[in-house]
mmCIF file of C-alpha atoms and ligand atoms in Angstrom:
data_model
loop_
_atom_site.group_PDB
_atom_site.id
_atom_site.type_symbol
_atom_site.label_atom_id
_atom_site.label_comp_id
_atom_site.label_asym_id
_atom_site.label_seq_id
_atom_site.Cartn_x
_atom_site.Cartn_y
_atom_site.Cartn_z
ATOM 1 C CA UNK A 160 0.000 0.000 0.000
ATOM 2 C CA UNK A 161 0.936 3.377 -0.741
ATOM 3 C CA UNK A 162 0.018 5.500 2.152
ATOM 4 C CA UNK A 163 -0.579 4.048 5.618
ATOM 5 C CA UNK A 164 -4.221 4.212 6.917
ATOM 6 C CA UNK A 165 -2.658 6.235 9.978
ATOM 7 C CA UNK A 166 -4.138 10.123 11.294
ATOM 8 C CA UNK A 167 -2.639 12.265 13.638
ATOM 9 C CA UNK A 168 -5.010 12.572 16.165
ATOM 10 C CA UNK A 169 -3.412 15.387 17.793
ATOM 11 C CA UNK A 170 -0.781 18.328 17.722
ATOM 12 C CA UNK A 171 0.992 20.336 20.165
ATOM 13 C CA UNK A 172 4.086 22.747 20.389
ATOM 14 C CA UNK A 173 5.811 24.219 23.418
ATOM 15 C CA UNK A 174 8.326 27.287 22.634
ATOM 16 C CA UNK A 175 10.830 28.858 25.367
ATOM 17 C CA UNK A 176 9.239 32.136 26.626
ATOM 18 C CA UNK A 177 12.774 34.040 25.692
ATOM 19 C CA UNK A 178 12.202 35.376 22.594
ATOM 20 C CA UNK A 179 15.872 37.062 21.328
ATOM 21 C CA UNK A 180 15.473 38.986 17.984
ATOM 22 C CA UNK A 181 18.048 39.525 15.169
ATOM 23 C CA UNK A 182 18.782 42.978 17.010
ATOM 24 C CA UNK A 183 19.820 41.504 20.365
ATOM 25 C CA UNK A 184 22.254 39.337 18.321
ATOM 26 C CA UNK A 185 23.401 42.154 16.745
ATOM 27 C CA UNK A 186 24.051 43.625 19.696
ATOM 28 C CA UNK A 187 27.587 41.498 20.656
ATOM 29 C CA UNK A 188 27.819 40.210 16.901
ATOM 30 C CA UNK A 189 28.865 41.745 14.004
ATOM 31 C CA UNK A 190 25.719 40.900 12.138
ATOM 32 C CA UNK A 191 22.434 43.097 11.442
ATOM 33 C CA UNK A 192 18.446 42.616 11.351
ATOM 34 C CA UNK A 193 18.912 43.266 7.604
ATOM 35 C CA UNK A 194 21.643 40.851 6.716
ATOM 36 C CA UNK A 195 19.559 38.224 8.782
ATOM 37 C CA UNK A 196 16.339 38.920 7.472
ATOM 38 C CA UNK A 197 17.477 38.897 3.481
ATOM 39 C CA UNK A 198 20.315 36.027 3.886
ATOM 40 C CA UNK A 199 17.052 33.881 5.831
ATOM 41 C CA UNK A 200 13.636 35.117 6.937
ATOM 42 C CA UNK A 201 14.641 34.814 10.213
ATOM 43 C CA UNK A 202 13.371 37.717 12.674
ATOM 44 C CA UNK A 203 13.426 36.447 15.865
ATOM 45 C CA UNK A 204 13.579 32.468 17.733
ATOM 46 C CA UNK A 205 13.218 31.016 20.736
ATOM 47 C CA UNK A 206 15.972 30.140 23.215
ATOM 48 C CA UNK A 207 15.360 27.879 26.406
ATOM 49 C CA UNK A 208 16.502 29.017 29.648
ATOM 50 C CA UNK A 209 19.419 27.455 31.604
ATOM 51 C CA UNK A 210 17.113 24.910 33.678
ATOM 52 C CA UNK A 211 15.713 23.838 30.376
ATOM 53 C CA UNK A 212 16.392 20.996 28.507
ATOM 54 C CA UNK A 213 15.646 19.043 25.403
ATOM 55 C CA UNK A 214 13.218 16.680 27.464
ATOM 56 C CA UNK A 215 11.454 19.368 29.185
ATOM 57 C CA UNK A 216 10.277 21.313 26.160
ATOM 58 C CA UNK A 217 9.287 17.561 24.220
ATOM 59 C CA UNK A 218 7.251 16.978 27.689
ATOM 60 C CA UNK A 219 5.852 20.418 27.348
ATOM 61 C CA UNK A 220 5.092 19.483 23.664
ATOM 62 C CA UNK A 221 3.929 16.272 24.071
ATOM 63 C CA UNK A 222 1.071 16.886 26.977
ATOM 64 C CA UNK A 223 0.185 19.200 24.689
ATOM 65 C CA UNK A 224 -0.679 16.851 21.748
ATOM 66 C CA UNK A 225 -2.499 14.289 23.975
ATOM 67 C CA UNK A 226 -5.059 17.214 25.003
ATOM 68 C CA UNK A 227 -5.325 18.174 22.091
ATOM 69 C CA UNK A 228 -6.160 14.476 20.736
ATOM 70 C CA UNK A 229 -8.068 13.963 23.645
ATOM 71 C CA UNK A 230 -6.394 11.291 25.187
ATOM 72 C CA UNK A 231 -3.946 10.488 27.901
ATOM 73 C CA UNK A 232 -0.546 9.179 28.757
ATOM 74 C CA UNK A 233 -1.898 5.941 29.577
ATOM 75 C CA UNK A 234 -3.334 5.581 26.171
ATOM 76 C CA UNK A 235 0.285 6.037 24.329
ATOM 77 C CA UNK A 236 1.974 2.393 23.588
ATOM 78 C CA UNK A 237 5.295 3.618 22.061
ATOM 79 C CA UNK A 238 6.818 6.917 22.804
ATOM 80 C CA UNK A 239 9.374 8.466 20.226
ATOM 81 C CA UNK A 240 11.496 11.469 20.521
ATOM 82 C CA UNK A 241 13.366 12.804 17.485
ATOM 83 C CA UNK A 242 16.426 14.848 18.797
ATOM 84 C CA UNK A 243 19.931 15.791 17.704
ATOM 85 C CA UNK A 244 20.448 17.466 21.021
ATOM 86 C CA UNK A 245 19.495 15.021 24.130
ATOM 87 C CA UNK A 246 19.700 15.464 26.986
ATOM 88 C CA UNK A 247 22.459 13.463 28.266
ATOM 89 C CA UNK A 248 24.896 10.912 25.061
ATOM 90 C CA UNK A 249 23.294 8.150 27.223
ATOM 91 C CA UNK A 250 20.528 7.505 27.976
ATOM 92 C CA UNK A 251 18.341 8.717 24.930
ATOM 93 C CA UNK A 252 15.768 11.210 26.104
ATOM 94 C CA UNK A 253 12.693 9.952 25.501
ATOM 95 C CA UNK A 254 12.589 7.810 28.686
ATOM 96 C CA UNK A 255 12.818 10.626 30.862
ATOM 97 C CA UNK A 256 10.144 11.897 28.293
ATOM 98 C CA UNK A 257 7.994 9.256 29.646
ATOM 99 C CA UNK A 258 8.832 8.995 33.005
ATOM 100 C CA UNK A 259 7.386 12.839 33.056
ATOM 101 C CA UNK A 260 4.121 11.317 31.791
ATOM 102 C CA UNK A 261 3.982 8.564 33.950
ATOM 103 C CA UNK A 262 4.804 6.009 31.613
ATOM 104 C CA UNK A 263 6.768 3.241 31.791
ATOM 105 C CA UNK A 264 6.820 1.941 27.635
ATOM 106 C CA UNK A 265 8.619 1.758 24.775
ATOM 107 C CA UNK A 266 10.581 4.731 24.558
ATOM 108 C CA UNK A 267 13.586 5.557 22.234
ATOM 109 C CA UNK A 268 14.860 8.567 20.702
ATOM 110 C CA UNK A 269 15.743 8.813 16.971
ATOM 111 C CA UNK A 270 18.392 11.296 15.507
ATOM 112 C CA UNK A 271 18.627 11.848 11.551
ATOM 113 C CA UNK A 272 19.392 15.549 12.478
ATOM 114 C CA UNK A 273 16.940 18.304 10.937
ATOM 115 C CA UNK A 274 15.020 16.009 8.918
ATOM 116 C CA UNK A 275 14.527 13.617 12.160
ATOM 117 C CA UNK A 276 10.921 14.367 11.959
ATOM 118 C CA UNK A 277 9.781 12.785 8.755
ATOM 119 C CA UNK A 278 12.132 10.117 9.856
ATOM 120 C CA UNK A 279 10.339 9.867 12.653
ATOM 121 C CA UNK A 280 6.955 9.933 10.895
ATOM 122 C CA UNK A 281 7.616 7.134 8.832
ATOM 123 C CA UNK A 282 8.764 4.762 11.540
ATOM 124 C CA UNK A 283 6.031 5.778 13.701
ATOM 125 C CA UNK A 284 3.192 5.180 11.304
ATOM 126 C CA UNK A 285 4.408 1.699 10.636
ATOM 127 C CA UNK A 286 4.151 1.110 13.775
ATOM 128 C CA UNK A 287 0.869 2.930 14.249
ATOM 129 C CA UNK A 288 -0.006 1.025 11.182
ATOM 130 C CA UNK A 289 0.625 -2.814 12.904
ATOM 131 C CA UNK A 290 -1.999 -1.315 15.948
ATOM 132 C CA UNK A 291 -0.075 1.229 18.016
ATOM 133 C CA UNK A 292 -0.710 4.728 19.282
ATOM 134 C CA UNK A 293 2.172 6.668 19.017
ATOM 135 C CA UNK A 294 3.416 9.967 20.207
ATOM 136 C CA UNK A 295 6.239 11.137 18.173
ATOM 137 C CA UNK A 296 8.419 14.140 19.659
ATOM 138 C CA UNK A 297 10.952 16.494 17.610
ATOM 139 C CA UNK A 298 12.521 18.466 20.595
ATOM 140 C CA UNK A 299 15.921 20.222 19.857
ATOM 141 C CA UNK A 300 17.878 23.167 21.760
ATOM 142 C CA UNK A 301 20.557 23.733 19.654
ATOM 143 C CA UNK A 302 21.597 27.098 20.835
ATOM 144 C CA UNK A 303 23.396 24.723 23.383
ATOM 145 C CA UNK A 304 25.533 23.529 20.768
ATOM 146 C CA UNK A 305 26.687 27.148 18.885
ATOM 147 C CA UNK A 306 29.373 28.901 19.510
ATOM 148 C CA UNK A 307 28.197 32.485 20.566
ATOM 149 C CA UNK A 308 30.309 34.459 19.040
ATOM 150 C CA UNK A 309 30.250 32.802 15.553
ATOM 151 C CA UNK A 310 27.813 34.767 13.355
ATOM 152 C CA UNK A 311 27.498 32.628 10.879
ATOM 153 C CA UNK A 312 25.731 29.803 13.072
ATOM 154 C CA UNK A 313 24.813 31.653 16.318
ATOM 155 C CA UNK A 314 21.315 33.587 14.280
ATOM 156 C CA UNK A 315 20.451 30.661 12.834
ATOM 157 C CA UNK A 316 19.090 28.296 15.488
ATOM 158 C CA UNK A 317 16.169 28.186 17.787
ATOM 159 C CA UNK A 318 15.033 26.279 20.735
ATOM 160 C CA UNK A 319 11.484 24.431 20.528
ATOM 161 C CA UNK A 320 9.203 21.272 20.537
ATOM 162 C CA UNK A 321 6.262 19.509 18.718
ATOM 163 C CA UNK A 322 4.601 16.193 18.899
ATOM 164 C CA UNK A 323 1.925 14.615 16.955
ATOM 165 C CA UNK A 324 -0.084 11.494 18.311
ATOM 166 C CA UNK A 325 -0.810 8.995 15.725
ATOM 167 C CA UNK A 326 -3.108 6.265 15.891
ATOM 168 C CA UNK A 327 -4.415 3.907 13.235
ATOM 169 C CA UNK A 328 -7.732 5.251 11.198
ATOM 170 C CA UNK A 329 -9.698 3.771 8.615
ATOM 171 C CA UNK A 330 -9.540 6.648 5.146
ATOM 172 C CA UNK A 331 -6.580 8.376 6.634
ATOM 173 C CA UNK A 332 -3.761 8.536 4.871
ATOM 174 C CA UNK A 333 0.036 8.872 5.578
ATOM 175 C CA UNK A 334 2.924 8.576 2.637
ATOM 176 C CA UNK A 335 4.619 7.443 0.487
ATOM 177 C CA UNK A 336 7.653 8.447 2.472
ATOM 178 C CA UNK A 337 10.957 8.863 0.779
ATOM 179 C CA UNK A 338 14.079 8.965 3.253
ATOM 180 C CA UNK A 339 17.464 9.210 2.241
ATOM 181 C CA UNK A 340 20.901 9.997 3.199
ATOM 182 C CA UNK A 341 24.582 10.363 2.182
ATOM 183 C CA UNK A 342 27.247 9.860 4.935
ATOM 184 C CA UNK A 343 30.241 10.281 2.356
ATOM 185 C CA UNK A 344 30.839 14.117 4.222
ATOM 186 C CA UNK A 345 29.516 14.008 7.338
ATOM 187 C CA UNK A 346 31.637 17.452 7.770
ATOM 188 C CA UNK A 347 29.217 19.720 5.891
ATOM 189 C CA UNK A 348 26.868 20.220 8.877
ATOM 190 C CA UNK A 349 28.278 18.199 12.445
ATOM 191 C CA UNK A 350 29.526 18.726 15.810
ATOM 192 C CA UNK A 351 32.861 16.853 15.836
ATOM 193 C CA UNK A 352 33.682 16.257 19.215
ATOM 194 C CA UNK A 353 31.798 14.606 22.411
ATOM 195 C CA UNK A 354 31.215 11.049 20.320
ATOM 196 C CA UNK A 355 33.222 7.747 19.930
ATOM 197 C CA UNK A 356 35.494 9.060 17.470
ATOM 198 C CA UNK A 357 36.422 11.481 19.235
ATOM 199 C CA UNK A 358 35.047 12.245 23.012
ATOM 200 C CA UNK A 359 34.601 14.860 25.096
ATOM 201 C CA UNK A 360 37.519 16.184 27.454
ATOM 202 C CA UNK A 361 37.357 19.716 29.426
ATOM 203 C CA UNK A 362 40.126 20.731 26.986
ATOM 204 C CA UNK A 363 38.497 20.081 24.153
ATOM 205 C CA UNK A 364 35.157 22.083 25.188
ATOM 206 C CA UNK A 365 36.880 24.672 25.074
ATOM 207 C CA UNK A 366 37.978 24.083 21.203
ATOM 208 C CA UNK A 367 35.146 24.749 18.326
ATOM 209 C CA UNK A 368 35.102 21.079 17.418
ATOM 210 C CA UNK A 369 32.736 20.842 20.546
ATOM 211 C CA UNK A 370 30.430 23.626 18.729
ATOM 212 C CA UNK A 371 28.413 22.980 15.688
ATOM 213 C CA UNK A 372 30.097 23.677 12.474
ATOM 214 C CA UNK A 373 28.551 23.992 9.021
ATOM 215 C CA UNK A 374 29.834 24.691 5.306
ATOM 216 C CA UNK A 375 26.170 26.806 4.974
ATOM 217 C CA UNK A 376 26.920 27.428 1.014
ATOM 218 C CA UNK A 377 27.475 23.557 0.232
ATOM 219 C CA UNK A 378 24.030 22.644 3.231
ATOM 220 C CA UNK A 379 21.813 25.058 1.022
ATOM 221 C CA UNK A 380 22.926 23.749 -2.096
ATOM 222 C CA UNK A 381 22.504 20.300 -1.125
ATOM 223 C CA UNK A 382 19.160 21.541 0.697
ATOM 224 C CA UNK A 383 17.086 22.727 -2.081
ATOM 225 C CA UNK A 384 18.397 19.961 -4.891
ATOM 226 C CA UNK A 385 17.404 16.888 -2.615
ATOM 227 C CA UNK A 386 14.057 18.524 -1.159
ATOM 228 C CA UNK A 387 13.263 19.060 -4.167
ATOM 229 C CA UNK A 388 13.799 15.845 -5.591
ATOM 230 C CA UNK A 389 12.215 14.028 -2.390
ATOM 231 C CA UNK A 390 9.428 15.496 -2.958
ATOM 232 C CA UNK A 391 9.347 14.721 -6.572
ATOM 233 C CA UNK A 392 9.828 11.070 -5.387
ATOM 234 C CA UNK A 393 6.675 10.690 -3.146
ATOM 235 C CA UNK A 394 4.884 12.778 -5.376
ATOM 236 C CA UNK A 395 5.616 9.813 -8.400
ATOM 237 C CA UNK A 396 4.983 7.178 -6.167
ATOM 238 C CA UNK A 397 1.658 8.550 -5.246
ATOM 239 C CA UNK A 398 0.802 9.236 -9.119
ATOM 240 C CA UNK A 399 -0.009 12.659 -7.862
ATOM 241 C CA UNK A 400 1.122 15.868 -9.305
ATOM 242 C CA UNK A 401 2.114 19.519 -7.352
ATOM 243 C CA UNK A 402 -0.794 20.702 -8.542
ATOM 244 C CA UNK A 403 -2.481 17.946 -5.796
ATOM 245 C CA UNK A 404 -0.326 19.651 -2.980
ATOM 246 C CA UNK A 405 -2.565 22.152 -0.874
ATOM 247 C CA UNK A 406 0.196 23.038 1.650
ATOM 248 C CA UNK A 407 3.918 21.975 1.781
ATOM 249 C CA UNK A 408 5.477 22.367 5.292
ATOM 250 C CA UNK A 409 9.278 22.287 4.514
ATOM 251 C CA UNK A 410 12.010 22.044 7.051
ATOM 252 C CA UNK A 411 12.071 26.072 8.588
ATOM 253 C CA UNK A 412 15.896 26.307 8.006
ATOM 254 C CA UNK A 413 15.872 29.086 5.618
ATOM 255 C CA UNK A 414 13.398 30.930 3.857
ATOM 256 C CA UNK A 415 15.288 30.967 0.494
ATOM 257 C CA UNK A 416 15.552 27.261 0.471
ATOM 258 C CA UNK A 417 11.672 26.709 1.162
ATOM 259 C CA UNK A 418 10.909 29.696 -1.588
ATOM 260 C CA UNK A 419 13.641 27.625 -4.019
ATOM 261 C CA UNK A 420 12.318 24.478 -3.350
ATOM 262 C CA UNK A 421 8.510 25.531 -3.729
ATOM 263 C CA UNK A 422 10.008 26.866 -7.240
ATOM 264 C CA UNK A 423 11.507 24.169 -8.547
ATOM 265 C CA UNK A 424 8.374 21.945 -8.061
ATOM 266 C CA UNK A 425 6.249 24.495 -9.327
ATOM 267 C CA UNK A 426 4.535 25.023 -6.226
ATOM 268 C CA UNK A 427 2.678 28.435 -5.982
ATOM 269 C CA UNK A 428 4.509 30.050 -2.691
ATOM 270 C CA UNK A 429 1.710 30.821 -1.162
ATOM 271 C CA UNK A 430 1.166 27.293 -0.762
ATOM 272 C CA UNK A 431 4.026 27.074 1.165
ATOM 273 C CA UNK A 432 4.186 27.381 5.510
ATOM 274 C CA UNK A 433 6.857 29.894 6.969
ATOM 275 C CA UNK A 434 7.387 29.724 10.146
ATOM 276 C CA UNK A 435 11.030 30.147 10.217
ATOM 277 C CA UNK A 436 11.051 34.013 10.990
ATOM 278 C CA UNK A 437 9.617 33.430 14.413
ATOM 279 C CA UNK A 438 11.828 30.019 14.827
ATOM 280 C CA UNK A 439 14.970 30.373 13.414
ATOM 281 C CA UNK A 440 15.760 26.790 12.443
ATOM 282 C CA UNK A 441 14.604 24.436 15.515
ATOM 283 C CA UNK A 442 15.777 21.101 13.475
ATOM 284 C CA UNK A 443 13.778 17.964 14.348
ATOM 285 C CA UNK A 444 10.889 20.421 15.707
ATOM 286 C CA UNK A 445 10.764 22.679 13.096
ATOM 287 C CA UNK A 446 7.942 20.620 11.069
ATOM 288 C CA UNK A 447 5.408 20.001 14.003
ATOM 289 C CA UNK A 448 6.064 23.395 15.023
ATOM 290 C CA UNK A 449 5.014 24.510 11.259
ATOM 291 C CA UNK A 450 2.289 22.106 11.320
ATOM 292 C CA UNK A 451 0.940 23.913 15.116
ATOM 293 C CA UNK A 452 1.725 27.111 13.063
ATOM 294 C CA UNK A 453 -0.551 26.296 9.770
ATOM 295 C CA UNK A 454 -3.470 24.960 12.153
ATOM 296 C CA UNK A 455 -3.846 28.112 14.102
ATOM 297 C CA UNK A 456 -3.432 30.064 10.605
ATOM 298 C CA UNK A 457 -6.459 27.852 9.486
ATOM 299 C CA UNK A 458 -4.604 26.047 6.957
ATOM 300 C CA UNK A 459 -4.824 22.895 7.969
ATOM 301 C CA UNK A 460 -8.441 21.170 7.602
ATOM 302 C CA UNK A 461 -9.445 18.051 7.420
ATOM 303 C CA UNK A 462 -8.670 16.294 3.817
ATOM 304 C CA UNK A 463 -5.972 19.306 3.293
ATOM 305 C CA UNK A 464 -3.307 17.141 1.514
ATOM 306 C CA UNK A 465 0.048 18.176 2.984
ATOM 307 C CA UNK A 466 3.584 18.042 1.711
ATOM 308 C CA UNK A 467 6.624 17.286 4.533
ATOM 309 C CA UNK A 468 9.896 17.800 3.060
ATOM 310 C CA UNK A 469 13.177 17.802 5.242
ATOM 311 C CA UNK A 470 17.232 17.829 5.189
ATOM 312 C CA UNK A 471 19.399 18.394 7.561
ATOM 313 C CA UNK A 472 22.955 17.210 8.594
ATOM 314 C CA UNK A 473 24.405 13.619 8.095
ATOM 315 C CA UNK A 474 23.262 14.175 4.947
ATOM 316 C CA UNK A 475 19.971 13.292 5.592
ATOM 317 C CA UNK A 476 16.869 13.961 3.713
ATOM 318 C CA UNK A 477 13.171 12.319 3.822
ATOM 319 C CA UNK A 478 9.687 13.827 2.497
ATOM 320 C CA UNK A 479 5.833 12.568 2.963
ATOM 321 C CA UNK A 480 3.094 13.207 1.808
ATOM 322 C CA UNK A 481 -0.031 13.218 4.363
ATOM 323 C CA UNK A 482 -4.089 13.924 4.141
ATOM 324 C CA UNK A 483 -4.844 15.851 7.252
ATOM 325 C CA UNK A 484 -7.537 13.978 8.682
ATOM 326 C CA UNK A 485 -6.686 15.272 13.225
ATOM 327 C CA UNK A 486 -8.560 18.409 14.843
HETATM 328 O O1 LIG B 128 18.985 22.615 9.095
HETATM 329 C C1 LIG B 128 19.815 21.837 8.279
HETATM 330 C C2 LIG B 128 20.024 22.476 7.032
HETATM 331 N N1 LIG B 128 20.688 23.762 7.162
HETATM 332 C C3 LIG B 128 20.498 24.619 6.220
HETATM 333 O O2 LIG B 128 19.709 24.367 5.349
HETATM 334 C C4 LIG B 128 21.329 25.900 6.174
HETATM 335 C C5 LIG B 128 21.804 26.088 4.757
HETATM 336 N N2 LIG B 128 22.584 27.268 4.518
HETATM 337 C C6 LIG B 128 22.081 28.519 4.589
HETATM 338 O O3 LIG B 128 20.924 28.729 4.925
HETATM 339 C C7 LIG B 128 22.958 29.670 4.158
HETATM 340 O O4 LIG B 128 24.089 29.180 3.470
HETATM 341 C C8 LIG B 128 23.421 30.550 5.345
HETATM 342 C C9 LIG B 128 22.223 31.327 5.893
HETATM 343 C C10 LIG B 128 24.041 29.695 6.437
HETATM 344 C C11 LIG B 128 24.460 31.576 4.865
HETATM 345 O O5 LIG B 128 23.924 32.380 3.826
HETATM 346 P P1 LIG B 128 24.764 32.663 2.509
HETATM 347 O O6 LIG B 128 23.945 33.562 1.672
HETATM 348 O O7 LIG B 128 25.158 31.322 1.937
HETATM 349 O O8 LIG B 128 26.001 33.483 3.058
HETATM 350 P P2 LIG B 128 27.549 33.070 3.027
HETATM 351 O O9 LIG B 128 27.799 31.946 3.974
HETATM 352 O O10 LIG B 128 27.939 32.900 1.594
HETATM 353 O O11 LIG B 128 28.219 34.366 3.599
HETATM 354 C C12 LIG B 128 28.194 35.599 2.859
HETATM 355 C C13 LIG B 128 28.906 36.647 3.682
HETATM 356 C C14 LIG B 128 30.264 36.217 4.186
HETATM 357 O O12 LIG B 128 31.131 37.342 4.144
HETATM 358 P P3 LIG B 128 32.186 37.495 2.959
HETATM 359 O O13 LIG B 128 33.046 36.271 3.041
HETATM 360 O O14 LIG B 128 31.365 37.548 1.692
HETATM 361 O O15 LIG B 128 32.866 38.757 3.291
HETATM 362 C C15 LIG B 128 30.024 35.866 5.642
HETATM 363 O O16 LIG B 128 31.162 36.065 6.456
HETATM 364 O O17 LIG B 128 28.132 36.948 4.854
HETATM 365 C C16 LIG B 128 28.964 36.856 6.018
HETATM 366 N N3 LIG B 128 28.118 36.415 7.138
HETATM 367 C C17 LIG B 128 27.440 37.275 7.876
HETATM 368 N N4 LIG B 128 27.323 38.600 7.851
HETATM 369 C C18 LIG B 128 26.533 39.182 8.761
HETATM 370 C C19 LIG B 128 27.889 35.158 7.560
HETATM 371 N N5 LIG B 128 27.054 35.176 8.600
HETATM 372 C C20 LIG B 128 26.756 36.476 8.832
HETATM 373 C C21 LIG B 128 25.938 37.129 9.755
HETATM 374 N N6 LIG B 128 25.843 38.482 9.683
HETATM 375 N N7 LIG B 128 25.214 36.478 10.697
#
């Protein structure tokens, strides 16, 4: 089968209350509003406080998607939380996720960087699919993980959550899902140290291989050519054309790659959900966090057929295509 017979039953977000715009960068880094703004439709993100971390805000996300699907912890069976930045190398976050609910099941985490969300969409309607109900977290805070003082990374990232709650539904539909990746320069977009390869020590924190670096010319080029061909993919496997597309919700990394990649498929760009000038990129959230974004914007009602399209570092790239059929 095609698409999965699999809804999201419910949606929910949680965003730090510190808001920092490109102006309070600008104020220790030689950057501007204006350079920010044109270079990537980013105004302003989110950044957790100190207390916070990558579990709290995908707990904060999560309770939010049950409400809003009407159910409760102890209806969840699996519990999966798509991060690049746990909370702790080991254990995976996502237990502690569900220890904050109460719950005591399956619970793993899932990192394929910023396209960990359509990743984690695909693996969590299969098993949604085979009976499950499934609440699928993308939780990142990656200002952790910048350095600062480096301008070219530090106005790019945001802090944030959102989960969905799948389940199951006879009509819905979920996919075809196309997921990909391409490991042969893992340096384009990584974090070098605090791994196997090469650990953590107090010395090396202090280095920028414990920061996140990025080659941001090479990421966008390799952005926009395989979002737009993953998209091309599902959209061929489903015999459907753009045309059939009512709303794509892109990866919020950039605004030029969403308004390159909506041009390349011929989608109109109004068609298309921004939500990184409030979010900066937030990675694995920044989908469910578009998807919260598009609801309360009315854009998302039921039999709305959406578009997911992702990349992010590894390489790693996946897109989906979905019927909304939750509140
Ligand atoms: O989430 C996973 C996927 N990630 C992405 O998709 C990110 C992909 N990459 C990008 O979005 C863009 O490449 C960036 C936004 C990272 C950079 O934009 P760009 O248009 O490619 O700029 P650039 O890196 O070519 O830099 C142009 C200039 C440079 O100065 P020179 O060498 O021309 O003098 C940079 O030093 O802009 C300078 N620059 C800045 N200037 C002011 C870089 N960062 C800044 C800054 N403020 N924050």
């Amino acid at each position: 089968m095609i698409a999965r017979a699999v809804a999201v039953l419910g949606l929910g977000a949680y965003l730090p209350d510190r808001v920092v715009t490109n102006d309070d960068l600008a104020q220790h880094l030689d950057t501007s509003d204006e350079w920010i703004r044109t270079r990537t439709g980013i105004r302003e993100r989110h950044h957790a406080d100190a207390s916070q971390a990558t579990s709290d805000l995908a707990l904060a996300a999560a309770r939010a998607a049950l409400d809003d699907a009407g159910l409760g912890p102890a209806d969840v069976d699996v519990l999966i939380v798509a991060t690049t930045t746990p909370d702790h190398p080991v254990p995976a976050t996502a237990p502690t996720v569900a220890a904050g609910l109460g719950l005591e099941v399956a619970a793993f985490d899932l990192n394929a960087a910023c396209s960990g969300f359509v990743y984690g969409l695909d693996v969590a309607s299969r098993l949604a699919e085979a009976g499950a109900t499934v609440l699928l977290v993308g939780a990142e805070t990656l200002t952790r993980y910048v350095d600062p003082d480096d301008r070219s990374i530090a106005v790019l990232f945001g802090d944030g959550a959102g989960a969905v709650v799948l389940r199951a539904q006879e009509g819905a539909e979920m996919g075809p899902f196309d997921l990909g990746s391409d490991g042969t320069d893992i340096s384009m977009l990584w974090m070098r140290a605090g791994g196997s390869r090469e650990p953590f020590d107090p010395v090396a924190h202090a280095d920028p291989s414990s920061r996140i670096g990025m080659r941001g010319g090479d990421v966008y080029r390799h952005a926009v050519a395989r979002m737009t061909a993953s998209s091309r993919a599902v959209l061929d496997a489903a015999g459907r054309d753009v045309a059939d597309v009512d709303l794509m919700v892109g990866h919020q990394a950039n605004l030029r790659i969403l308004a390159a990649v909506a041009e390349r498929l011929g989608l109109p760009e109004e068609r298309c959900q921004v939500s990184v000038d409030r979010h900066g990129n937030t990675s694995a959230a920044s989908i469910p966090l578009a998807l919260v974004d598009a609801r309360a914007q009315g854009r998302l009602e039921p039999g709305t057929r959406l578009l997911l399209t992702a990349f992010g570092g590894g390489l790693t790239w996946g897109s989906c295509l979905l019927t909304w059929g939750g509140r």
